[in-house]
mmCIF file of C-alpha atoms in Angstrom:
data_model
loop_
_atom_site.group_PDB
_atom_site.id
_atom_site.type_symbol
_atom_site.label_atom_id
_atom_site.label_comp_id
_atom_site.label_asym_id
_atom_site.label_seq_id
_atom_site.Cartn_x
_atom_site.Cartn_y
_atom_site.Cartn_z
ATOM 1 C CA MET A 219 0.000 0.000 0.000
ATOM 2 C CA ARG A 220 1.422 3.357 -1.015
ATOM 3 C CA PRO A 221 1.603 5.971 1.730
ATOM 4 C CA SER A 222 -0.630 8.979 1.404
ATOM 5 C CA SER A 223 0.942 11.795 -0.523
ATOM 6 C CA PRO A 224 1.591 15.098 1.281
ATOM 7 C CA PRO A 225 -1.220 16.898 -0.611
ATOM 8 C CA ALA A 226 -3.716 14.197 0.409
ATOM 9 C CA VAL A 227 -2.627 14.423 4.048
ATOM 10 C CA THR A 228 -2.893 18.197 3.884
ATOM 11 C CA ARG A 229 -6.410 18.013 2.472
ATOM 12 C CA ARG A 230 -7.523 15.629 5.213
ATOM 13 C CA ALA A 231 -5.963 17.822 7.863
ATOM 14 C CA GLY A 232 -7.701 20.836 6.376
ATOM 15 C CA ARG A 233 -11.070 19.091 6.384
ATOM 16 C CA LEU A 234 -10.552 18.027 9.993
ATOM 17 C CA ALA A 235 -9.592 21.545 11.046
ATOM 18 C CA ALA A 236 -12.636 22.951 9.251
ATOM 19 C CA ALA A 237 -14.896 20.432 11.000
ATOM 20 C CA VAL A 238 -13.418 21.342 14.384
ATOM 21 C CA ARG A 239 -13.941 25.046 13.721
ATOM 22 C CA ARG A 240 -17.502 24.399 12.568
ATOM 23 C CA TRP A 241 -18.433 22.356 15.634
ATOM 24 C CA SER A 242 -16.656 24.795 17.961
ATOM 25 C CA ALA A 243 -18.665 27.653 16.485
ATOM 26 C CA ARG A 244 -21.884 25.696 16.981
ATOM 27 C CA ALA A 245 -21.011 24.842 20.585
ATOM 28 C CA TRP A 246 -20.131 28.456 21.362
ATOM 29 C CA GLY A 247 -23.364 29.608 19.741
ATOM 30 C CA TYR A 248 -25.288 27.154 21.915
ATOM 31 C CA VAL A 249 -23.615 28.507 25.056
ATOM 32 C CA ARG A 250 -24.163 32.137 24.063
ATOM 33 C CA ALA A 251 -27.878 31.463 23.575
ATOM 34 C CA ALA A 252 -28.177 30.278 27.201
ATOM 35 C CA PRO A 253 -26.008 32.702 29.215
ATOM 36 C CA GLY A 254 -27.841 32.227 32.499
ATOM 37 C CA THR A 255 -27.461 28.455 32.394
ATOM 38 C CA TYR A 256 -23.728 28.495 31.815
ATOM 39 C CA LEU A 257 -23.016 31.343 34.221
ATOM 40 C CA TRP A 258 -24.843 29.363 36.908
ATOM 41 C CA LEU A 259 -22.913 26.263 35.930
ATOM 42 C CA ALA A 260 -19.620 28.172 36.146
ATOM 43 C CA VAL A 261 -20.464 29.322 39.680
ATOM 44 C CA LEU A 262 -21.332 25.742 40.630
ATOM 45 C CA PHE A 263 -17.933 24.636 39.314
ATOM 46 C CA VAL A 264 -16.149 27.134 41.563
ATOM 47 C CA THR A 265 -18.194 26.260 44.645
ATOM 48 C CA THR A 266 -17.753 22.536 44.003
ATOM 49 C CA VAL A 267 -13.978 22.976 43.886
ATOM 50 C CA LEU A 268 -14.130 24.901 47.163
ATOM 51 C CA VAL A 269 -16.196 22.184 48.835
ATOM 52 C CA ARG A 270 -13.755 19.494 47.731
ATOM 53 C CA ARG A 271 -10.998 21.327 49.619
ATOM 54 C CA MET A 272 -12.930 21.365 52.905
ATOM 55 C CA SER A 273 -12.697 18.776 55.631
ATOM 56 C CA PRO A 274 -15.855 16.646 56.017
ATOM 57 C CA GLU A 275 -16.709 18.256 59.360
ATOM 58 C CA PHE A 276 -16.234 21.809 58.096
ATOM 59 C CA GLU A 277 -18.096 21.042 54.872
ATOM 60 C CA ALA A 278 -21.159 19.766 56.729
ATOM 61 C CA GLU A 279 -21.320 22.834 58.982
ATOM 62 C CA PHE A 280 -20.549 25.217 56.116
ATOM 63 C CA LEU A 281 -23.343 23.829 53.947
ATOM 64 C CA ARG A 282 -25.754 23.658 56.864
ATOM 65 C CA GLN A 283 -25.373 27.416 57.310
ATOM 66 C CA ARG A 284 -26.482 27.793 53.683
ATOM 67 C CA SER A 285 -29.177 25.176 53.892
ATOM 68 C CA THR A 286 -32.884 25.776 53.360
ATOM 69 C CA ASN A 287 -33.791 23.834 56.482
ATOM 70 C CA ILE A 288 -36.540 24.888 58.885
ATOM 71 C CA HIS A 289 -34.164 26.668 61.251
ATOM 72 C CA GLN A 290 -32.474 28.762 58.560
ATOM 73 C CA LEU A 291 -35.754 29.506 56.764
ATOM 74 C CA SER A 292 -37.237 30.826 59.994
ATOM 75 C CA THR A 293 -34.290 33.137 60.692
ATOM 76 C CA ASP A 294 -32.922 34.286 57.319
ATOM 77 C CA PRO A 295 -35.045 32.896 54.474
ATOM 78 C CA VAL A 296 -33.908 35.186 51.646
ATOM 79 C CA ARG A 297 -30.211 34.545 52.251
ATOM 80 C CA VAL A 298 -30.483 30.768 52.372
ATOM 81 C CA LEU A 299 -32.889 30.529 49.440
ATOM 82 C CA ILE A 300 -30.335 32.342 47.288
ATOM 83 C CA SER A 301 -27.155 30.797 48.668
ATOM 84 C CA SER A 302 -28.469 27.220 48.624
ATOM 85 C CA ALA A 303 -28.860 27.427 44.849
ATOM 86 C CA PHE A 304 -25.106 27.714 44.317
ATOM 87 C CA TRP A 305 -23.881 24.589 46.070
ATOM 88 C CA ILE A 306 -24.042 20.917 45.155
ATOM 89 C CA ASP A 307 -24.443 18.394 47.940
ATOM 90 C CA GLY A 308 -23.393 14.873 47.071
ATOM 91 C CA GLY A 309 -23.433 15.266 43.292
ATOM 92 C CA SER A 310 -20.673 15.544 40.726
ATOM 93 C CA TRP A 311 -20.264 18.711 38.690
ATOM 94 C CA PRO A 312 -19.816 16.917 35.316
ATOM 95 C CA SER A 313 -23.184 15.206 35.703
ATOM 96 C CA TYR A 314 -24.818 18.559 36.392
ATOM 97 C CA ALA A 315 -23.027 20.030 33.375
ATOM 98 C CA VAL A 316 -24.756 17.415 31.226
ATOM 99 C CA LEU A 317 -28.144 17.960 32.863
ATOM 100 C CA TYR A 318 -27.878 21.735 32.568
ATOM 101 C CA THR A 319 -26.974 21.444 28.897
ATOM 102 C CA VAL A 320 -29.814 19.040 28.133
ATOM 103 C CA PHE A 321 -32.557 20.738 30.158
ATOM 104 C CA HIS A 322 -31.719 24.212 31.471
ATOM 105 C CA ALA A 323 -30.012 25.400 28.290
ATOM 106 C CA GLN A 324 -32.849 24.111 26.126
ATOM 107 C CA ALA A 325 -35.439 25.858 28.302
ATOM 108 C CA GLU A 326 -33.503 29.132 28.363
ATOM 109 C CA ARG A 327 -32.981 29.109 24.594
ATOM 110 C CA TRP A 328 -36.696 28.464 24.110
ATOM 111 C CA LEU A 329 -38.255 30.686 26.786
ATOM 112 C CA GLY A 330 -35.625 33.400 26.983
ATOM 113 C CA THR A 331 -33.573 34.100 30.082
ATOM 114 C CA PRO A 332 -36.206 35.995 32.158
ATOM 115 C CA ARG A 333 -38.942 33.375 31.730
ATOM 116 C CA TRP A 334 -36.537 30.456 32.215
ATOM 117 C CA LEU A 335 -35.221 32.060 35.401
ATOM 118 C CA THR A 336 -38.785 32.608 36.620
ATOM 119 C CA VAL A 337 -39.582 28.906 36.226
ATOM 120 C CA ALA A 338 -36.351 27.809 37.933
ATOM 121 C CA ALA A 339 -36.749 30.278 40.806
ATOM 122 C CA ALA A 340 -40.419 29.418 41.331
ATOM 123 C CA ALA A 341 -39.638 25.711 41.516
ATOM 124 C CA HIS A 342 -36.677 26.264 43.841
ATOM 125 C CA VAL A 343 -38.501 28.571 46.257
ATOM 126 C CA LEU A 344 -42.023 27.137 46.282
ATOM 127 C CA ALA A 345 -40.942 23.492 46.418
ATOM 128 C CA THR A 346 -38.581 24.336 49.273
ATOM 129 C CA PHE A 347 -41.391 25.855 51.326
ATOM 130 C CA ALA A 348 -43.733 22.991 50.430
ATOM 131 C CA SER A 349 -41.294 20.254 51.441
ATOM 132 C CA GLU A 350 -40.058 22.003 54.572
ATOM 133 C CA GLY A 351 -43.661 22.789 55.536
ATOM 134 C CA VAL A 352 -44.521 19.099 55.373
ATOM 135 C CA LEU A 353 -41.401 18.291 57.390
ATOM 136 C CA LEU A 354 -42.408 20.834 60.035
ATOM 137 C CA TRP A 355 -45.862 19.263 60.215
ATOM 138 C CA ALA A 356 -44.242 15.822 60.611
ATOM 139 C CA ILE A 357 -42.068 17.086 63.454
ATOM 140 C CA ARG A 358 -45.058 18.565 65.274
ATOM 141 C CA GLN A 359 -46.967 15.308 64.828
ATOM 142 C CA GLY A 360 -44.069 13.304 66.220
ATOM 143 C CA LEU A 361 -43.447 11.618 62.882
ATOM 144 C CA ALA A 362 -39.964 13.117 62.487
ATOM 145 C CA PRO A 363 -37.309 13.945 65.085
ATOM 146 C CA GLN A 364 -36.867 17.494 66.350
ATOM 147 C CA SER A 365 -33.313 17.473 65.016
ATOM 148 C CA ALA A 366 -34.757 17.545 61.488
ATOM 149 C CA VAL A 367 -35.123 21.320 61.779
ATOM 150 C CA ASP A 368 -31.358 21.519 61.107
ATOM 151 C CA THR A 369 -31.215 18.986 58.299
ATOM 152 C CA LEU A 370 -28.862 19.654 55.389
ATOM 153 C CA ASP A 371 -30.782 20.831 52.338
ATOM 154 C CA VAL A 372 -28.811 22.595 49.608
ATOM 155 C CA GLY A 373 -28.652 22.073 45.892
ATOM 156 C CA VAL A 374 -30.196 22.852 42.548
ATOM 157 C CA SER A 375 -32.370 19.801 41.984
ATOM 158 C CA TYR A 376 -35.717 21.503 42.673
ATOM 159 C CA ALA A 377 -35.046 24.128 40.011
ATOM 160 C CA LEU A 378 -33.903 21.422 37.621
ATOM 161 C CA ALA A 379 -37.045 19.347 38.172
ATOM 162 C CA GLY A 380 -39.243 22.373 37.493
ATOM 163 C CA VAL A 381 -37.429 23.115 34.245
ATOM 164 C CA VAL A 382 -37.568 19.468 33.181
ATOM 165 C CA ALA A 383 -41.342 19.627 33.655
ATOM 166 C CA VAL A 384 -41.932 22.906 31.810
ATOM 167 C CA LEU A 385 -40.143 21.478 28.762
ATOM 168 C CA THR A 386 -43.264 19.335 28.317
ATOM 169 C CA TYR A 387 -44.766 22.264 26.427
ATOM 170 C CA ARG A 388 -41.751 22.460 24.123
ATOM 171 C CA ILE A 389 -42.642 19.081 22.611
ATOM 172 C CA ALA A 390 -45.429 18.614 20.084
ATOM 173 C CA ALA A 391 -48.365 16.314 20.745
ATOM 174 C CA PRO A 392 -48.635 13.365 20.975
ATOM 175 C CA TRP A 393 -44.961 13.046 21.970
ATOM 176 C CA ARG A 394 -45.355 15.417 24.900
ATOM 177 C CA TYR A 395 -47.751 13.022 26.625
ATOM 178 C CA GLY A 396 -45.138 10.302 26.744
ATOM 179 C CA TYR A 397 -42.563 12.802 27.984
ATOM 180 C CA VAL A 398 -44.717 14.168 30.813
ATOM 181 C CA ALA A 399 -45.747 10.638 31.801
ATOM 182 C CA ALA A 400 -42.075 9.654 32.076
ATOM 183 C CA VAL A 401 -41.321 12.762 34.151
ATOM 184 C CA LEU A 402 -44.214 12.099 36.529
ATOM 185 C CA VAL A 403 -43.201 8.461 36.956
ATOM 186 C CA PHE A 404 -39.522 9.317 37.464
ATOM 187 C CA TYR A 405 -40.250 11.843 40.193
ATOM 188 C CA GLY A 406 -43.417 10.208 41.530
ATOM 189 C CA ILE A 407 -42.072 6.743 42.372
ATOM 190 C CA PRO A 408 -39.612 8.043 45.035
ATOM 191 C CA VAL A 409 -42.488 9.851 46.763
ATOM 192 C CA VAL A 410 -44.206 6.492 47.234
ATOM 193 C CA THR A 411 -41.152 4.357 47.949
ATOM 194 C CA GLY A 412 -38.822 6.788 49.719
ATOM 195 C CA ARG A 413 -41.289 9.209 51.261
ATOM 196 C CA THR A 414 -38.690 11.791 52.235
ATOM 197 C CA PHE A 415 -39.250 15.534 52.253
ATOM 198 C CA THR A 416 -36.755 15.847 49.396
ATOM 199 C CA ASP A 417 -38.720 13.393 47.250
ATOM 200 C CA LEU A 418 -41.828 15.437 47.940
ATOM 201 C CA GLY A 419 -39.961 18.609 47.024
ATOM 202 C CA HIS A 420 -38.918 17.173 43.677
ATOM 203 C CA PHE A 421 -42.466 16.144 42.837
ATOM 204 C CA ALA A 422 -43.765 19.546 43.926
ATOM 205 C CA SER A 423 -41.189 21.129 41.614
ATOM 206 C CA VAL A 424 -42.556 19.113 38.704
ATOM 207 C CA LEU A 425 -46.094 20.311 39.427
ATOM 208 C CA ILE A 426 -44.839 23.901 39.678
ATOM 209 C CA GLY A 427 -43.050 23.557 36.356
ATOM 210 C CA LEU A 428 -46.211 22.241 34.721
ATOM 211 C CA ALA A 429 -48.165 25.140 36.238
ATOM 212 C CA CYS A 430 -45.841 27.569 34.422
ATOM 213 C CA PHE A 431 -47.642 26.892 31.133
ATOM 214 C CA PRO A 432 -48.639 30.581 30.721
ATOM 215 C CA LEU A 433 -44.949 31.473 30.433
ATOM 216 C CA THR A 434 -44.598 29.161 27.418
ATOM 217 C CA ARG A 435 -47.203 30.842 25.235
ATOM 218 C CA HIS A 436 -46.101 32.523 22.007
ATOM 219 C CA ARG A 437 -42.627 30.983 22.173
ATOM 220 C CA GLY A 438 -42.660 29.485 18.703
ATOM 221 C CA PRO A 439 -43.837 26.125 17.359
ATOM 222 C CA ALA A 440 -43.422 23.002 19.441
ATOM 223 C CA TRP A 441 -40.558 20.660 18.620
ATOM 224 C CA ASN A 442 -41.614 17.577 16.685
ATOM 225 C CA PRO A 443 -39.153 14.644 16.917
ATOM 226 C CA VAL A 444 -40.405 13.281 13.599
ATOM 227 C CA ASP A 445 -39.440 16.486 11.793
ATOM 228 C CA THR A 446 -35.983 16.372 13.331
ATOM 229 C CA PHE A 447 -35.546 12.754 12.263
ATOM 230 C CA GLU A 448 -36.640 13.529 8.713
ATOM 231 C CA ARG A 449 -34.234 16.484 8.450
ATOM 232 C CA ALA A 450 -31.365 14.347 9.766
ATOM 233 C CA ARG A 451 -32.145 11.588 7.282
ATOM 234 C CA GLU A 452 -32.298 14.075 4.419
ATOM 235 C CA HIS A 453 -28.962 15.555 5.494
ATOM 236 C CA VAL A 454 -27.351 12.109 5.493
ATOM 237 C CA ARG A 455 -28.844 11.327 2.091
ATOM 238 C CA ARG A 456 -27.459 14.527 0.594
ATOM 239 C CA ARG A 457 -24.006 13.942 2.016
ATOM 240 C CA ARG A 458 -23.907 10.435 0.580
ATOM 241 C CA ALA A 459 -25.131 11.707 -2.776
ATOM 242 C CA GLY A 460 -22.509 14.445 -2.808
#
């Protein structure tokens, strides 16, 4: 077999470089269209690095001071509701990077930053009060220990669940019915099997996200998976023909 000639190698290298530039431009365009998502994700990266440098004892106390537990909500609710949204407890940043790209970025690109932020904030705040309210009721009924008022509760999962739910309206019927059914099952089963206040908070976030339907009006046509598949198939056909 004869080795590739220098011009052939140069052409392949040029095509590869062009493909890299093309995909880089697309990725940067995707990020620029969802500035709130990726700014939030950047802050989470910094705070995650900081947490990794803490001792386990200091980390627990540090996060508890920024936790939306009953004690902190009763003394300084605004501070903890804001600060708790910038720390990850027990999760890995790369997994959140994927989830933010798949869900938050899609919602922000579709709804626009103000409406996306409204959905995320509503889910974060309202689900927090709903879940902690149920926990307070359980404590008063003797169903949960008194120490639960200081439980650790930080993270971004309530906001994420709300955004996952509101994306139901981004999908065209009948596909949206399968999507919302999967979301309800995914977040509903832990409420039945786990029955923790966090499970309840996640399910409440889903209901809040679904209740944000008015914010989705006049945001363009719904996405139809069939149309996307047909366009992809046509693109492949043209490339093979060319």
